[in-house]
XYZ file of C-alpha atoms in Angstrom:
359
model
C -12.256 -26.998 50.143
C -11.064 -25.639 53.289
C -14.112 -25.542 55.726
C -15.017 -22.109 57.497
C -13.915 -23.911 60.676
C -10.589 -24.838 59.507
C -10.010 -21.343 58.235
C -10.897 -19.999 61.667
C -8.500 -22.360 63.343
C -5.723 -21.322 60.644
C -6.235 -17.567 61.755
C -6.026 -18.484 65.309
C -2.741 -20.430 64.645
C -1.256 -17.585 62.812
C -1.956 -14.867 65.126
C -0.729 -16.503 68.221
C 2.905 -15.442 68.813
C 5.438 -18.376 68.962
C 8.973 -17.854 67.856
C 11.568 -20.535 67.887
C 12.110 -21.976 71.417
C 8.850 -20.124 72.571
C 6.337 -22.187 70.668
C 4.238 -23.179 73.478
C 1.105 -20.929 72.740
C 0.603 -21.830 69.180
C 1.451 -25.583 70.134
C -1.434 -25.606 72.478
C -3.685 -24.129 69.870
C -2.613 -26.958 67.377
C -3.117 -29.636 70.008
C -6.598 -28.383 70.759
C -7.536 -28.777 67.131
C -5.887 -32.001 66.678
C -7.922 -33.364 69.326
C -11.076 -32.838 67.322
C -9.213 -35.389 64.622
C -7.818 -38.061 66.936
C -7.634 -39.147 70.402
C -3.854 -39.771 70.111
C -2.306 -36.142 70.699
C 0.928 -35.611 72.556
C 3.691 -33.232 73.155
C 7.423 -33.896 73.742
C 10.288 -32.154 75.550
C 11.769 -30.277 72.687
C 8.364 -28.641 71.791
C 6.851 -30.792 69.088
C 3.183 -31.665 69.175
C 2.012 -34.919 67.452
C -1.281 -36.359 66.392
C -1.490 -39.959 65.267
C -4.124 -41.666 63.106
C -3.550 -45.877 63.069
C -3.669 -47.353 59.695
C -5.684 -50.209 58.917
C -2.501 -52.491 58.953
C -1.988 -51.672 62.570
C 1.626 -52.480 63.840
C 2.228 -54.183 60.569
C 1.856 -51.090 58.476
C 4.403 -48.387 57.727
C 4.600 -45.256 59.518
C 4.449 -41.894 57.875
C 5.579 -38.565 59.640
C 3.961 -35.363 58.153
C 6.045 -32.345 59.544
C 5.413 -28.684 59.525
C 7.249 -26.395 61.767
C 5.065 -24.102 64.200
C 7.710 -21.624 65.116
C 8.193 -18.201 63.444
C 11.074 -15.728 63.411
C 11.195 -13.230 66.119
C 13.448 -11.303 68.650
C 14.749 -11.803 72.007
C 15.707 -9.170 74.736
C 19.413 -8.809 75.367
C 19.703 -5.534 77.421
C 17.434 -2.978 78.965
C 19.110 0.335 79.536
C 18.745 3.116 82.286
C 15.933 4.850 80.531
C 14.016 1.901 79.845
C 14.854 1.137 76.404
C 14.743 -2.467 75.172
C 17.675 -3.890 73.003
C 17.350 -7.144 71.149
C 18.772 -9.651 68.765
C 16.989 -11.693 66.195
C 15.505 -15.236 66.315
C 15.888 -16.569 62.826
C 16.713 -14.653 59.867
C 15.630 -11.114 59.518
C 16.067 -8.252 56.979
C 16.401 -5.404 59.659
C 14.695 -3.136 57.110
C 11.288 -4.673 57.710
C 11.522 -4.255 61.375
C 11.974 -0.276 61.324
C 8.997 1.372 63.152
C 7.318 -1.745 63.647
C 4.778 -2.566 66.600
C 6.139 -5.330 68.777
C 4.625 -7.913 71.171
C 6.767 -9.436 73.762
C 5.843 -12.652 75.774
C 6.496 -11.191 79.258
C 6.323 -13.207 82.505
C 2.991 -11.388 83.539
C 1.445 -11.066 79.947
C 2.115 -9.853 76.776
C 3.972 -6.465 76.700
C 3.452 -4.031 73.749
C 6.212 -1.706 72.265
C 7.336 0.116 69.240
C 10.819 -0.051 67.495
C 12.639 3.116 67.396
C 15.343 4.793 65.084
C 16.635 8.341 64.644
C 14.130 10.434 62.626
C 15.309 11.174 59.265
C 15.307 15.016 60.004
C 18.206 14.264 62.092
C 20.254 12.082 59.889
C 23.289 13.306 58.307
C 23.086 12.664 54.361
C 25.555 9.681 54.557
C 23.237 8.326 57.142
C 20.326 8.238 55.162
C 21.922 6.035 52.384
C 22.769 3.215 54.897
C 20.695 0.276 55.758
C 19.709 0.001 59.331
C 21.277 -2.717 61.339
C 19.769 -4.651 64.266
C 22.159 -2.752 66.524
C 20.736 0.544 65.390
C 17.237 -0.245 66.628
C 15.489 -0.454 70.105
C 12.093 -0.855 71.557
C 10.215 1.677 73.562
C 7.654 0.053 75.769
C 6.665 3.236 77.552
C 8.743 2.579 80.453
C 10.294 5.764 82.222
C 13.312 3.986 83.616
C 15.127 0.758 83.786
C 13.462 -0.457 87.032
C 9.819 0.151 85.483
C 10.791 -1.761 82.186
C 12.225 -4.652 84.237
C 8.714 -4.998 86.019
C 7.353 -6.107 82.788
C 10.273 -7.592 80.708
C 13.588 -9.354 81.368
C 16.548 -10.411 79.365
C 15.553 -13.598 77.271
C 11.886 -12.676 76.783
C 11.075 -13.299 73.270
C 8.941 -11.063 70.985
C 7.119 -10.771 67.433
C 5.905 -8.214 65.278
C 2.548 -7.293 66.584
C 0.103 -7.991 63.775
C -3.202 -10.001 62.843
C -3.740 -12.145 59.777
C -5.913 -10.564 57.130
C -7.710 -11.894 53.949
C -7.248 -10.235 50.513
C -9.306 -10.807 47.461
C -8.978 -13.904 45.446
C -8.192 -16.229 48.455
C -5.116 -14.547 49.564
C -4.074 -14.913 53.020
C -1.378 -12.489 54.653
C 0.340 -13.007 57.955
C 3.746 -12.445 59.739
C 3.838 -16.242 60.521
C 3.067 -18.008 57.333
C 6.559 -19.423 57.420
C 5.741 -22.103 58.522
C 2.635 -21.969 60.623
C 1.054 -22.873 57.384
C 2.955 -26.150 57.382
C 1.619 -27.067 60.713
C -1.723 -26.426 59.616
C -1.273 -28.310 56.329
C -0.142 -31.409 58.014
C -2.954 -31.419 60.291
C -5.621 -30.773 57.623
C -3.956 -33.538 55.675
C -4.471 -35.908 58.843
C -8.115 -34.713 59.113
C -8.714 -35.894 55.531
C -6.861 -39.213 55.923
C -8.631 -40.123 59.251
C -11.852 -39.912 57.343
C -10.805 -42.737 55.101
C -7.629 -44.102 56.376
C -5.144 -46.509 54.422
C -2.717 -49.113 55.719
C -0.319 -46.636 57.096
C -0.158 -45.124 60.398
C 0.203 -41.356 60.000
C 1.678 -38.983 62.322
C 1.168 -35.159 61.818
C 3.906 -33.222 63.605
C 3.829 -29.373 64.308
C 7.762 -29.249 64.863
C 9.667 -26.770 66.848
C 12.779 -24.794 66.432
C 13.346 -25.133 62.543
C 14.218 -21.431 62.107
C 17.156 -22.007 64.253
C 17.530 -25.677 63.929
C 21.089 -26.086 62.681
C 21.297 -29.553 63.900
C 17.709 -30.706 62.695
C 15.379 -29.208 65.374
C 12.303 -30.749 66.492
C 11.914 -32.483 63.198
C 14.960 -34.807 63.741
C 13.465 -35.653 67.308
C 10.085 -36.446 65.721
C 11.503 -38.742 62.929
C 13.521 -40.578 65.604
C 10.903 -40.997 68.007
C 7.997 -42.322 65.898
C 10.256 -44.437 63.815
C 9.061 -42.982 60.544
C 9.656 -45.178 57.372
C 8.439 -42.208 55.096
C 8.347 -38.484 55.814
C 6.904 -35.616 54.226
C 7.956 -32.058 55.157
C 5.650 -29.076 54.483
C 7.092 -25.657 54.290
C 6.939 -22.501 52.109
C 8.994 -21.631 49.144
C 9.713 -18.434 47.375
C 6.672 -17.455 45.084
C 8.157 -15.949 41.768
C 5.137 -14.111 40.448
C 6.096 -10.495 41.853
C 8.512 -8.060 40.586
C 12.200 -8.542 41.006
C 12.174 -12.489 40.933
C 14.676 -14.501 38.703
C 12.719 -17.645 37.727
C 15.816 -18.951 35.929
C 17.508 -19.112 39.421
C 14.610 -19.921 41.692
C 12.208 -21.656 39.386
C 8.545 -20.783 38.684
C 6.183 -20.914 41.314
C 2.994 -18.933 41.443
C 0.622 -18.351 44.260
C -2.667 -20.184 43.367
C -0.706 -22.453 41.007
C -0.791 -25.422 43.479
C 1.989 -26.895 45.609
C 5.423 -27.200 44.844
C 7.460 -30.630 44.870
C 11.199 -30.616 45.370
C 13.544 -33.023 43.571
C 17.057 -33.171 44.738
C 19.764 -34.741 46.710
C 18.033 -35.161 49.926
C 14.635 -36.169 48.578
C 13.771 -39.801 48.199
C 12.831 -40.436 44.641
C 10.258 -42.992 45.976
C 8.418 -40.485 47.923
C 8.662 -37.956 45.337
C 7.052 -40.438 42.829
C 4.389 -41.177 45.144
C 3.403 -37.566 45.342
C 3.914 -36.765 41.768
C 1.933 -39.744 40.586
C -0.796 -39.039 42.838
C -0.877 -35.167 41.880
C -1.292 -36.525 38.222
C -3.853 -38.923 39.131
C -5.964 -36.390 40.911
C -5.286 -33.689 38.284
C -3.800 -31.299 41.100
C -1.361 -28.655 39.563
C 2.070 -28.555 40.935
C 5.362 -27.046 40.063
C 8.890 -28.427 40.532
C 11.935 -27.095 42.519
C 15.294 -28.295 42.388
C 17.560 -28.690 45.312
C 21.138 -29.692 44.380
C 22.394 -29.846 47.943
C 20.120 -29.191 51.123
C 16.657 -27.753 51.375
C 16.687 -25.541 54.329
C 13.742 -27.279 55.734
C 12.754 -30.036 58.014
C 13.442 -32.620 55.208
C 17.265 -32.249 55.786
C 17.082 -33.572 59.320
C 14.280 -36.318 58.787
C 16.063 -37.802 55.781
C 18.908 -38.911 58.265
C 17.060 -40.093 61.189
C 17.677 -43.686 62.501
C 18.596 -45.723 59.526
C 17.452 -43.298 56.963
C 13.865 -42.115 56.088
C 12.448 -41.796 52.738
C 11.565 -38.137 52.678
C 9.842 -35.777 50.448
C 9.370 -32.115 50.560
C 5.841 -30.389 49.663
C 5.830 -26.500 49.627
C 3.586 -23.823 49.551
C 4.441 -20.653 47.286
C 4.747 -17.731 49.627
C 5.392 -14.183 48.639
C 7.417 -11.711 50.743
C 9.205 -14.318 52.994
C 10.425 -13.434 56.418
C 8.503 -10.061 56.528
C 5.822 -8.816 58.420
C 3.247 -9.611 55.564
C 3.964 -13.047 53.764
C 1.143 -14.058 51.541
C -0.204 -17.166 50.329
C -3.328 -18.664 48.436
C -5.894 -20.744 50.264
C -6.443 -23.153 47.240
C -2.759 -24.066 47.425
C -3.274 -25.149 51.182
C -6.399 -27.032 50.141
C -4.552 -28.849 47.344
C -1.496 -29.729 49.244
C -3.567 -31.159 52.093
C -5.687 -33.319 49.498
C -2.473 -34.478 47.714
C -0.669 -35.512 50.766
C -3.725 -37.336 52.372
C -4.173 -39.210 49.263
C -0.323 -40.170 48.730
C -0.534 -41.426 52.439
C -3.521 -43.753 51.364
C -1.246 -45.283 48.576
C 1.386 -46.490 50.885
C 1.066 -50.068 52.115
C 3.067 -52.766 53.867
C 4.266 -53.644 50.731
C 5.811 -50.355 49.612
C 9.487 -50.412 49.157
C 11.071 -47.303 50.325
C 14.555 -47.979 48.595
C 14.872 -46.832 44.971
C 16.078 -50.133 43.388
């Protein structure tokens, strides 16, 4: 079960703004917590944070990388007009409809800058306008400035922002936040490392809060991490679509319920060896899980890590998430707990004799 201190850390992590390329603040929160698990904590130039627990086999043992990306989707300032209104483009994939009328928090050079997203009122729209979906280019942010010069004292082109919201808990262990994707993954890999450190196996395990996954078309920080730690095996931890709410087609996406346990992926980029280690461990521990099929890529850190160096035996563990890429994503705390236990115990099953080639 997740401890009260772990849940408090999780909420701090979720509430700290850090869109892709601007992950410094949540990364510092993550590293401070990682320092309570191991003395071996570092950051790299691309923005990854890494924490290492050395296995009992030392240098002779395999190296396992656990990766959860710490960035979230956001926006970036592209223009400030003469009246002080701020225009922006997305960082990562947004449905523009969820941005309408939201409060925003920008990471200004002199501190956070708050604002609200504006749009023409419905009373002034022509009938045909009311039927059209909003585009990013139809929106602006009002930061309360009277003119361009005043706005530029607080913001400049290239400043990033996120929706201004705080995490909340709902009944039945439901947790809601704008940054579930994938601050949750960064949390789970550190929680798994904490549990592994209490009783390490032969393998050396590196937990990484990776950078730039949401815009990582060339692999982002995960590719760099897998290269730098010389991983033999990797487990990416991300979110996947929960299918237990209206409008979801289970025949297309699979059946994944929040509270139903982690989701294990099978498919072309997933190592059969790494998958079997996870699935066998889950069955032995009687941890419920569901299966996801990925015929091509997974759109997660797994895609980059499996191609690092000479190839890395890579698996993907996902947390069912409702309302992906919205201001109010939702997961179940029990799924995080189960995923951390599953990953820690799977790492203990890996030894110097483990053959990562599916023969």
